XYZ file of C-alpha atoms in Angstrom:
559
model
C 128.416 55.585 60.929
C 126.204 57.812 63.190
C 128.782 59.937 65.631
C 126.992 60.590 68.541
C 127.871 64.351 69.846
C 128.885 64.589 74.284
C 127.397 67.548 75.855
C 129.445 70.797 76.144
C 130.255 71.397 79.500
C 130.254 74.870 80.637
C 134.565 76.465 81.081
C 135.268 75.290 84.350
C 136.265 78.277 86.682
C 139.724 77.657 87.077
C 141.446 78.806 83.886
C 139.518 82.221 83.969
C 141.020 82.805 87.802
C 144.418 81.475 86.432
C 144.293 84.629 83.735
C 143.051 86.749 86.805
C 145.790 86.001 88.938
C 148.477 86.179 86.055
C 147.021 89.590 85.360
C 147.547 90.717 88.528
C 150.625 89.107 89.396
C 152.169 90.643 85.999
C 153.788 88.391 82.880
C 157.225 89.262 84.696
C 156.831 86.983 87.417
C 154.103 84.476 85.660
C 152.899 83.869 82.312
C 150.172 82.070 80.407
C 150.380 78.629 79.943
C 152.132 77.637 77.085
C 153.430 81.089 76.722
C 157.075 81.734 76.973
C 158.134 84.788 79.200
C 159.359 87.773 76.979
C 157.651 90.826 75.165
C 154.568 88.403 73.482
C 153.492 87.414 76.889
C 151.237 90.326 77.221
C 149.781 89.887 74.308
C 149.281 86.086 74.673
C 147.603 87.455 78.221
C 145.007 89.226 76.567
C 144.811 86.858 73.679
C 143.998 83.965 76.048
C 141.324 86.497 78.308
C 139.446 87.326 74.887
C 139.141 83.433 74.252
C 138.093 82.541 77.541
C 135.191 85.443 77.272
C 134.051 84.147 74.312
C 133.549 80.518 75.840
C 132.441 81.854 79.210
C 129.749 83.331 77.456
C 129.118 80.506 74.659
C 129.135 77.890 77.409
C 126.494 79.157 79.452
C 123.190 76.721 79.637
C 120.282 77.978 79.118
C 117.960 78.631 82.056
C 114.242 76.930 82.157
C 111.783 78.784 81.225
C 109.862 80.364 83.662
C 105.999 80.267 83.089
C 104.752 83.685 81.733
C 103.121 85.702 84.275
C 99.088 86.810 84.068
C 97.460 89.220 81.843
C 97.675 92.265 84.180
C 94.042 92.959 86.097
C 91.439 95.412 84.318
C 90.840 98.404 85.542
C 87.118 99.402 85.574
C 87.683 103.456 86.824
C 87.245 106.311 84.057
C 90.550 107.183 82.408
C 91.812 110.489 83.597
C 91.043 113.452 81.458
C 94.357 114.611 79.455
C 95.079 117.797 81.085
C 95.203 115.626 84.195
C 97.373 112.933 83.189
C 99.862 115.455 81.297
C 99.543 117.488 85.265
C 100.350 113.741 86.880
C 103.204 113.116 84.906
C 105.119 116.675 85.584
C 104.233 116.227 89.319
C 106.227 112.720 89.445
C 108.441 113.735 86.791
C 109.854 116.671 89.635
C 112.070 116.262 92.103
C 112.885 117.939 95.617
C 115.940 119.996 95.326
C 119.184 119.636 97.649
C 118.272 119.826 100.871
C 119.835 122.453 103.662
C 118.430 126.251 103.815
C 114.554 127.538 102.950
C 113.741 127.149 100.071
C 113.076 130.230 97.746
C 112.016 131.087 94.261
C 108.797 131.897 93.114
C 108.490 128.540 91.538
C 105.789 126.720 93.241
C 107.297 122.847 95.049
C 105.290 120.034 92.781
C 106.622 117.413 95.205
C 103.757 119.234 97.708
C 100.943 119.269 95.674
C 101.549 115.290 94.600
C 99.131 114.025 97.598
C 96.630 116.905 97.066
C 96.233 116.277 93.530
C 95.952 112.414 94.331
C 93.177 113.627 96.485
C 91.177 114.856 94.897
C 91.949 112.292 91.766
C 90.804 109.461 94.153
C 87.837 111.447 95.076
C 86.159 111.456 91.775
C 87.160 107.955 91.298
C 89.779 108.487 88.204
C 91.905 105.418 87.330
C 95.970 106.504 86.269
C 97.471 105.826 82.891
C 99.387 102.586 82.587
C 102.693 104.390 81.598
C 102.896 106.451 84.429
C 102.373 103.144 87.410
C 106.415 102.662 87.646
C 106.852 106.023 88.307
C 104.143 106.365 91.121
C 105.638 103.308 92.875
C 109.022 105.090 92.901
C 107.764 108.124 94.478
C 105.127 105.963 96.709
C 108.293 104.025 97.205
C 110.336 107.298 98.420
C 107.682 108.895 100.969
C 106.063 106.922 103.022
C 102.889 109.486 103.409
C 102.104 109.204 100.038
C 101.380 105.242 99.622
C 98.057 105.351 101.344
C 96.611 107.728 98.495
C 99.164 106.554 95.713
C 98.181 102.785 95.971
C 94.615 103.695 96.146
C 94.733 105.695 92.299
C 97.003 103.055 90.960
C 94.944 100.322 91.419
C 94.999 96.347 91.072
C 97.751 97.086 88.021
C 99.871 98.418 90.728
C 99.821 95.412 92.568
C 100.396 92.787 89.757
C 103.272 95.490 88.921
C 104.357 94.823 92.600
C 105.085 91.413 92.152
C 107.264 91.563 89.479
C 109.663 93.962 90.933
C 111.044 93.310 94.336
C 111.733 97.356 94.681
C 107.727 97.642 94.693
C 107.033 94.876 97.206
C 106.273 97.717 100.027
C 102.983 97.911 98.025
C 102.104 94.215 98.570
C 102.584 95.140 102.447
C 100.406 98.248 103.047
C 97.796 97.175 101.081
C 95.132 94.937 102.368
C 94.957 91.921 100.150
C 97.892 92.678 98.249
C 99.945 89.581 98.763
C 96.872 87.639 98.019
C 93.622 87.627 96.575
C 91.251 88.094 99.472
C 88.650 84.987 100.246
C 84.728 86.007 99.761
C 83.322 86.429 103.490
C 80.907 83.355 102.349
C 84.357 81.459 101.477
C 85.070 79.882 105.031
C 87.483 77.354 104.273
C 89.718 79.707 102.297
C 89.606 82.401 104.838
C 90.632 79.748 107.934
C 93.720 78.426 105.681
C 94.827 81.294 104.654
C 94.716 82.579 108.455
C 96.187 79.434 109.252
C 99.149 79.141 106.753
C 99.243 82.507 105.273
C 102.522 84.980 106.110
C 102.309 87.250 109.119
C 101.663 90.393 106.942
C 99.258 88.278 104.357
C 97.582 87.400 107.881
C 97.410 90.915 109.297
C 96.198 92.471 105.873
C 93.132 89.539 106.062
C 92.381 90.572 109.519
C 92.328 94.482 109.042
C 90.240 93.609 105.852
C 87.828 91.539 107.950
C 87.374 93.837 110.022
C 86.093 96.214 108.319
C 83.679 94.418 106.649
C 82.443 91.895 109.504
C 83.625 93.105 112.730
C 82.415 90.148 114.732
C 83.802 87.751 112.115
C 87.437 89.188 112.413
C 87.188 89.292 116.183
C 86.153 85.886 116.254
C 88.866 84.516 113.486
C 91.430 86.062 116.257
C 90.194 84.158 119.057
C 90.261 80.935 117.483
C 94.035 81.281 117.297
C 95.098 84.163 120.295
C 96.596 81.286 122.750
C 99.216 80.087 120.303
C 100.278 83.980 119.099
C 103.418 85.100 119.897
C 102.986 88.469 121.947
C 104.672 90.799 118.927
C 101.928 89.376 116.715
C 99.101 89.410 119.288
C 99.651 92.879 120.186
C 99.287 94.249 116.265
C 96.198 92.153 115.876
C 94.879 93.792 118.719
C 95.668 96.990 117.245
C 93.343 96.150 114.713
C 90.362 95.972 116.890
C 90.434 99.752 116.851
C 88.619 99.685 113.481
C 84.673 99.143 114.184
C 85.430 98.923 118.517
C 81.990 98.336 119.983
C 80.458 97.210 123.338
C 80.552 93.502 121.265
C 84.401 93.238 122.040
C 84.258 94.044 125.602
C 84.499 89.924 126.273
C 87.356 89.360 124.538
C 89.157 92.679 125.777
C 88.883 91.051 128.985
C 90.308 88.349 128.802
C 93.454 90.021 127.343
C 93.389 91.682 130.463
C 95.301 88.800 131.413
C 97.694 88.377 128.857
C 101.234 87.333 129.722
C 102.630 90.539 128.083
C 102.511 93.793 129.580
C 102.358 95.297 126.581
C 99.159 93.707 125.255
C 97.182 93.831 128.539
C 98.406 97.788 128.327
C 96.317 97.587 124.874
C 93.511 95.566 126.096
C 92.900 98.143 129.060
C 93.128 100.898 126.889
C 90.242 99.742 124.203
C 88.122 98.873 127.233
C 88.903 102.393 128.717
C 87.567 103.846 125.015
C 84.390 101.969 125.707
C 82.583 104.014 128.242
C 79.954 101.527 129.237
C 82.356 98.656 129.740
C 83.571 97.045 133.116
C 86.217 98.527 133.015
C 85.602 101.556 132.618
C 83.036 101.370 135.556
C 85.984 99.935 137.832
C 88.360 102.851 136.606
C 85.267 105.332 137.498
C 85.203 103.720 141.521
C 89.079 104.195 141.545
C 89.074 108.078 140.589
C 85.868 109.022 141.815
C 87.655 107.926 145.294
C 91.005 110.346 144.872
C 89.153 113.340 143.686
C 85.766 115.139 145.270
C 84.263 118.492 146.036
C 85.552 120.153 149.109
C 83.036 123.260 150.187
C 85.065 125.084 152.376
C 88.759 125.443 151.587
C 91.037 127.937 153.736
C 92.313 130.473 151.711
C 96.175 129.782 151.910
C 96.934 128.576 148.945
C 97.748 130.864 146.017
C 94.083 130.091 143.608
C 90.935 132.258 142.623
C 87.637 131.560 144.518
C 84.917 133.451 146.246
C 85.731 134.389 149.848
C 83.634 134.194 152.755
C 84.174 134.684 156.498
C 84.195 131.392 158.778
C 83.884 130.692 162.494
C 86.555 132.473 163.972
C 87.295 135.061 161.219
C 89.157 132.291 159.271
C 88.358 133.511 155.158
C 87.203 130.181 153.245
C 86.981 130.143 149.568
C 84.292 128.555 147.776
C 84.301 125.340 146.055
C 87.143 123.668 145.286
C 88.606 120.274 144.227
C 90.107 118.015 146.680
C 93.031 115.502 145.953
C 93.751 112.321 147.417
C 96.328 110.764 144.940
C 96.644 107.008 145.538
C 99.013 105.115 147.733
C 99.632 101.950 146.219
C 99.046 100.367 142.837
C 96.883 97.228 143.872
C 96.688 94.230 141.638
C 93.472 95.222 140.326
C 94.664 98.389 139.248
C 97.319 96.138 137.227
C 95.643 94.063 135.931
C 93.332 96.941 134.080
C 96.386 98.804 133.075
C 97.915 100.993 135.371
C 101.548 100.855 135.127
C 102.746 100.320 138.771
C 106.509 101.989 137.777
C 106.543 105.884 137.062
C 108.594 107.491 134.801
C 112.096 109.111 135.768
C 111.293 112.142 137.297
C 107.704 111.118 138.317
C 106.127 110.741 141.428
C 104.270 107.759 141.863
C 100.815 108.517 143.279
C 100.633 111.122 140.722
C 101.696 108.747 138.028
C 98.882 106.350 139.135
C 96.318 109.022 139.307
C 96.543 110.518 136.138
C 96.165 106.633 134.503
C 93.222 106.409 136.491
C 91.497 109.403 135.556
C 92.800 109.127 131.878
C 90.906 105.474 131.862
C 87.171 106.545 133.958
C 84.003 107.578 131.749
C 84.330 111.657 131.409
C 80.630 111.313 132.252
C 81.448 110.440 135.962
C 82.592 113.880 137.036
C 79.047 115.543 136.559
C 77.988 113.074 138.592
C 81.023 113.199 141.324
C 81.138 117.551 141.564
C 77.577 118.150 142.354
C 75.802 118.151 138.355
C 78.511 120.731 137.093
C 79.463 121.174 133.487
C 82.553 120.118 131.945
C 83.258 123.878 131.286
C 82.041 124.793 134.861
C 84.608 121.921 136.700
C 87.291 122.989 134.409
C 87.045 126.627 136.135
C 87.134 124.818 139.792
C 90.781 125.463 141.412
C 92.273 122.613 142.591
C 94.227 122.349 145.658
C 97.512 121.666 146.940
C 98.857 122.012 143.345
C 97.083 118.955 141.815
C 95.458 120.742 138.832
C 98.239 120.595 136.195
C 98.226 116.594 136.644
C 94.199 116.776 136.676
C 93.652 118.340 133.888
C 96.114 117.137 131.701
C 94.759 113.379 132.395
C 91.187 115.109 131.601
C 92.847 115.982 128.472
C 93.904 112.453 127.771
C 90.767 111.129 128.408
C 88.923 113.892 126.548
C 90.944 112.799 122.976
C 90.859 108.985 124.103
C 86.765 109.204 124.306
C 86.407 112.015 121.721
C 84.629 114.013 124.282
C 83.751 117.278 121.944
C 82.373 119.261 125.016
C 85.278 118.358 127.228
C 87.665 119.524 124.458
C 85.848 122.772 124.636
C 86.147 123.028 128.117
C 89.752 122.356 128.275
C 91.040 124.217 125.312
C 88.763 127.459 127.051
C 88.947 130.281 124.647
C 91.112 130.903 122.002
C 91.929 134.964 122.476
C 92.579 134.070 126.778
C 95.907 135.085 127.364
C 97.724 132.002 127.676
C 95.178 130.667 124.809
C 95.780 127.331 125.941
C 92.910 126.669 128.519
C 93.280 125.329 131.881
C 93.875 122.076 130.763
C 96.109 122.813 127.367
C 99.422 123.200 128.574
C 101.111 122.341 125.426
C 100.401 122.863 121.716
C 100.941 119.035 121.038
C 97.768 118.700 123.518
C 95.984 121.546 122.177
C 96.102 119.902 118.664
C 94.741 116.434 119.912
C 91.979 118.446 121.862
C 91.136 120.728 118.708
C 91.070 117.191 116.638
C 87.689 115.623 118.543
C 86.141 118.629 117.651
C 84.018 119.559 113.430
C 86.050 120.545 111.077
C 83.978 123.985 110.809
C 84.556 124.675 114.807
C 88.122 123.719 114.970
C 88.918 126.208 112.279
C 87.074 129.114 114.063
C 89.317 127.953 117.294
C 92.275 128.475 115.432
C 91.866 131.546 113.115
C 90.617 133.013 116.766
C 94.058 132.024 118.405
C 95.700 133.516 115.413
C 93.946 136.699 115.049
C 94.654 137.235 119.162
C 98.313 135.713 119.433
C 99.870 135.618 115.640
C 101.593 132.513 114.096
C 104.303 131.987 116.332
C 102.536 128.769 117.859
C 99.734 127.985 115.470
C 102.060 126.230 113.114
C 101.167 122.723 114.933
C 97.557 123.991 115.520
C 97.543 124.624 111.730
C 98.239 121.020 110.750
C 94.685 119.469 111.922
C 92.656 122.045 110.373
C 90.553 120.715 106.749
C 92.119 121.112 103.777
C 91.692 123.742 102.080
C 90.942 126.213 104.960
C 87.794 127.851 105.656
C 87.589 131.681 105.068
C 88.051 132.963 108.597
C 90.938 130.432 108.844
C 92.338 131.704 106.102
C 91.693 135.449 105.910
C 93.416 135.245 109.760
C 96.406 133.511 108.103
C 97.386 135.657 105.245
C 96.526 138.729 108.027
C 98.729 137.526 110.278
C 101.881 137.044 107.375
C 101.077 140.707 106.331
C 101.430 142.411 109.677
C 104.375 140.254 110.179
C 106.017 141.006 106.962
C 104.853 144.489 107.860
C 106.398 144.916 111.292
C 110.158 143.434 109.581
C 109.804 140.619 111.493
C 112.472 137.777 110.503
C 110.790 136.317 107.825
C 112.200 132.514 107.549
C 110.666 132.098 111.351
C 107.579 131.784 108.407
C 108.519 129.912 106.379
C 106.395 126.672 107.577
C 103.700 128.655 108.004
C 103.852 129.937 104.429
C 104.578 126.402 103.399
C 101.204 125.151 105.121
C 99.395 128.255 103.240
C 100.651 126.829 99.481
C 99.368 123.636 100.217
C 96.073 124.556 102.388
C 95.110 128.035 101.556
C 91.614 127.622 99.495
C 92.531 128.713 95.667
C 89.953 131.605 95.353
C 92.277 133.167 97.922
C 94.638 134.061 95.567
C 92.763 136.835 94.175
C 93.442 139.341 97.316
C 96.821 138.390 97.867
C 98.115 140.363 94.338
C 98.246 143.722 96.335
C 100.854 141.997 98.709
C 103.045 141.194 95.147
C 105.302 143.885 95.632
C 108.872 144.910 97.532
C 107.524 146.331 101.106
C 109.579 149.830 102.512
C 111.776 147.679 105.355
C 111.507 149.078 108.876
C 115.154 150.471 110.267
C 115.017 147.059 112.354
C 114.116 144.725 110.138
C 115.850 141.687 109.116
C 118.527 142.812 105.621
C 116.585 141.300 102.871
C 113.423 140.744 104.519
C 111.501 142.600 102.080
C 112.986 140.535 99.365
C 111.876 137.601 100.551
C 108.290 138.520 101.674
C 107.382 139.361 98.166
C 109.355 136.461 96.524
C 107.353 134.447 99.161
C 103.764 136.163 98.337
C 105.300 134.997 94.588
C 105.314 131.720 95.048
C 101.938 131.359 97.494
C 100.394 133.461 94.585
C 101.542 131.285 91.860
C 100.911 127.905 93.778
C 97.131 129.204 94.616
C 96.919 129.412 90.588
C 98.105 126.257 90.090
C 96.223 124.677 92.418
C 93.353 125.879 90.638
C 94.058 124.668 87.382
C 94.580 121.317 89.045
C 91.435 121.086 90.324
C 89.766 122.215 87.167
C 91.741 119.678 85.077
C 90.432 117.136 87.930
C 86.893 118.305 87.082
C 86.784 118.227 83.243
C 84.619 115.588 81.481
C-alpha cells in the first residue's frame, strides 16, 4: 500500500502569540496549555517556546528562486598602480572626527584630499580595484560633492553594484544612463519608448545625455512631448537646455515664453536673455536703453565726482553723467519676457523692474547707448540721484549671466583700490561670480593682488574659485599673508579656513619654503594665549599635507 504524504503547513501564528502573551502575562495568572499552574509552569513555558522555534523555523517554505543576476560589466581602464590603490584604500578607510571646535594636530585630514586624489585618478584615466567599489559608494553615498568624481573612477561595476543594493541606488540617479542602458543615437525607436515609458529620472538622465551629444536631437525629443509635461518636470528639462544653448533654441525658448507656469517662462526668459542675439534680448535692449542715457550737463548738487565747469548764470555743471528714468509700470510685454511684476519685501518697484531689465539686455548695448565708451570707462560715470548701486549691481548680473570677461574687469576695478570691490562689487558673493567669467591665470593675479593689499580677512570666498592647485603669486601672497598674521598675534582660528583652503590648494612644491615657519613664534604682549602654539602646529600640518600631496600625485604618475 503506497501512503501518500499531505503537505506540511507552515505553524500557524497563533500558538507562538499565545506563548507571547503567557510570557508576558506571567504563569501566575496564565499557563501553557496543558500545563498545570505550579512551579513546572515556567519551565513548561520555555519548553513549549523552544518547540515552537524549532517548527517556526522548520516550517518555513522555501522561497523561488530568483534568476541569478549578470556577470558584472568589464572594465577596459588601466588598473591603478599599487602605491595608488594601497593610498585609495587609507583615504576611504578614514573617517572625519567628532565634529564641534577647529580641528588641530599635525595630522593631515584624508577625508580632504579624497576628491583631489580622485582627480587627478580620473584624469589619467585609472580604473579602481574591485574590492574597494562598496566602500567608495559609502563615502560617495555620505557627501554629496564627491559622487560626480567618485562615480566617474568607479565605473560601469559601480553601477551593476548599484542595483543590487538599494543603499547605492543614489548612483543609478546622478548618473546619466544609470537606470538603463542608453539607446544608440541611430536607435530611434528605443530612444522614443524609453522617453515615452521610461521613469522621470531614467527620462531626465536620457535627455541630459542627449544633449550633449546631439543638441538639436534632445531639443527636439522635448518638444514632441512639452504640452502634456507637468510644470515640475517641464521646468528641469528646461534646465537641461543650458548644456550646448545656441541661437538654434531661440524658437522653442519662445514659445515657453508662454508657458502656464511662472516659473518656467522665468527660465525660458532667462536662456533667451543668455543669448545675446536673440529677440529677446533685442526687446530687453529697447526697454533699458529707454530708462538709462547720457546726460551732458548735470548741476552739481548731488554728492558724486565729475569735472566742473561754469554754466549760464554761474550755475557749476559737472561733466557727464548717467541719467535714470526707472520704469513706471510692468507692461504685459515685460511679463511675458520675464520681469517679475511683484518686488521683493523691502523693494521698490521701479527699481525692482529696472534692474531685471538691465540684467536681461545685451552688455553690448551700452557702448552703443553712452556715446562709444568702454565698459571700464561707463563703469567710472557717476550716476545720479542715487541710482548707481542698483545699476551696477544688475551690470554685474548681466556681466556673469553673459560671461562678459571685460565687463567683469570693469566692475571688479582693481584689486589694491581701497574698497577692492569695484564700483559695481558690492559684495564678496558678487565679486566671486565676477572673478569666475574671467582665465584661470587672471583671476588668480586678481586675487593674490587683493590679498597682498587687504590680507585674508575677505578672500576666503574669493579663494574658493581660484584653480586648483594655485598659481605662484596666488600662493606666495597666501602663505605671506598667514605669516604676517601669525606674526602680528592675530587670533589665529579666524584662519583656520583659510589654512584649510591652503592644505587642499596650495601647489606641493610649496612646501619647501614653508619649513622656516616650523617653529614656536615669540607671541606679541597682545596676542591671543596659545596663538603661537597653534600657528606652528598649523604650519605642521600644511607642511605635512603639502608632502603628502606629493606623494599622491607621484603614486598617480607611476607606470
Amino acid at each position: 500500500m503506497t501512503r501518500t504524504s499531505a503537505p506540511v503547513d507552515a505553524p500557524g501564528a497563533d500558538a507562538w502569540e499565545g506563548l507571547v502573551t503567557t510570557a508576558l502575562l506571567g504563569t501566575d495568572r496564565r499557563t501553557p496549555p496543558g500545563t498545570a499552574p505550579g512551579r513546572d509552569a515556567p519551565v513548561a513555558l520555555l519548553d513549549a517556546a523552544a518547540v515552537e522555534t524549532v517548527r517556526r523555523r522548520a516550517g518555513l517554505r522555501p522561497a523561488r528562486a530568483a534568476e541569478r543576476p549578470q556577470p558584472a560589466p568589464q572594465d577596459a581602464r588601466p588598473a591603478l598602480p599599487p602605491a595608488a590603490a594601497r593610498r585609495l584604500a587609507m583615504l576611504l578607510a578614514d573617517r572625519p572626527g567628532p565634529s564641534g571646535g577647529g580641528r588641530r594636530g599635525a595630522a593631515p585630514d584624508l577625508t580632504e584630499l579624497l576628491p583631489q586624489w580622485l582627480a587627478a585618478a580620473n584624469a589619467r584615466g585609472y580604473a579602481p580595484p574591485p574590492q574597494v567599489l562598496p566602500a567608495l559608494l559609502d563615502a560617495a553615498r555620505g557627501r554629496t560633492d564627491l559622487r560626480p568624481a567618485a562615480l566617474e573612477f568607479a565605473g560601469p561595476r559601480a553601477l551593476w553594484l548599484a542595483r543590487l543594493n538599494p543603499d547605492w541606488r543614489f548612483a543609478l540617479r546622478a548618473t546619466p544612463g544609470g537606470g538603463a542602458a542608453l539607446p544608440h543615437l541611430e536607435d530611434h525607436d528605443r530612444i522614443q519608448r524609453l522617453w515615452q515609458e521610461g521613469l522621470f529620472a531614467e527620462r531626465v538622465a536620457l535627455l541630459s545625455a542627449l544633449r550633449s551629444r546631439e543638441p538639436a536631437a534632445a531639443r527636439d525629443l522635448l518638444a514632441t512631448t512639452w504640452a502634456t509635461e507637468r510644470a515640475e518636470d517641464r521646468l528641469m528639462f528646461l534646465d537641461s537646455l543650458r548644456d550646448g544653448l545656441g541661437p538654434d533654441d531661440e524658437p522653442f525658448l519662445e514659445q515657453a515664453l508662454a508657458d502656464r507656469s511662472r516659473n518656467v517662462r522665468a527660465t525660458a526668459a532667462e536662456l533667451l536673455s543668455a543669448l545675446p542675439g536673440s529677440a529677446l534680448a533685442a526687446r530687453m535692449a529697447v526697454r533699458a536703453q529707454a530708462c538709462v542715457a547720457i546726460d551732458h550737463l548735470q548741476t552739481a548738487q548731488s554728492p558724486r565726482t565729475g569735472i566742473e565747469s561754469e554754466g549760464p548764470g554761474g550755475t557749476r555743471k559737472t561733466g557727464p553723467t548717467i541719467a535714470v528714468e526707472a520704469p513706471h509700470e510692468c507692461d504685459p510685454g515685460m511679463e511675458r519676457d520675464g520681469v517679475v511684476a511683484k518686488a521683493p519685501a523691502g523693494r521698490g518697484e521701479r527699481s525692482w523692474w529696472l534692474g531685471q531689465l538691465v540684467e536681461a539686455a545685451p552688455l553690448g548695448t551700452w557702448s552703443r547707448r553712452l556715446g562709444g565708451r568702454t565698459p571700464r570707462e561707463i563703469v567710472a560715470l557717476p550716476v545720479a540721484d542715487g541710482w548707481q548701486g542698483e545699476l551696477h549691481a544688475a551690470w554685474c548680473r548681466a556681466a556673469v549671466r553673459q560671461r562678459d570677461a571685460e565687463w567683469s574687469r570693469a566692475l571688479l576695478g582693481d584689486p589694491s583700490a581701497p574698497e577692492a570691490g569695484g564700483p559695481g562689487a558690492v559684495s564678496l558673493a558678487e565679486r566671486a561670480k565676477l572673478l569666475g567669467t574671467l582665465g584661470a591665470a587672471e583671476r588668480a593675479a586678481w586675487v593674490a593682488g587683493f590679498i597682498a593689499a587687504h590680507g585674508l580677512s575677505e578672500a576666503f570666498q574669493l579663494l574658493g574659485v581660484c584653480a586648483v592647485p594655485w598659481t605662484a603669486p596666488l600662493g606666495g601672497a597666501v602663505v605671506d599673508a598667514l605669516n604676517i598674521a601669525r606674526d602680528a598675534g592675530s587670533y589665529p582660528w579666524s584662519f583656520s579656513g583659510v589654512m584649510g583652503l591652503a592644505e587642499r590648494c596650495l601647489d606641493p612644491c610649496e612646501g619647501s619654503r614653508l619649513d622656516a615657519l616650523l617653529a614656536v613664534p615669540d607671541e606679541p604682549e597682545n596676542a591671543s594665549p596659545g596663538a603661537g602654539g597653534y600657528w606652528a602646529e598649523a604650519f605642521q600640518r600644511l607642511v605635512t599635507t603639502l608632502r603628502l600631496r606629493a606623494a599622491m600625485a607621484e603614486e598617480l604618475g607611476a607606470a
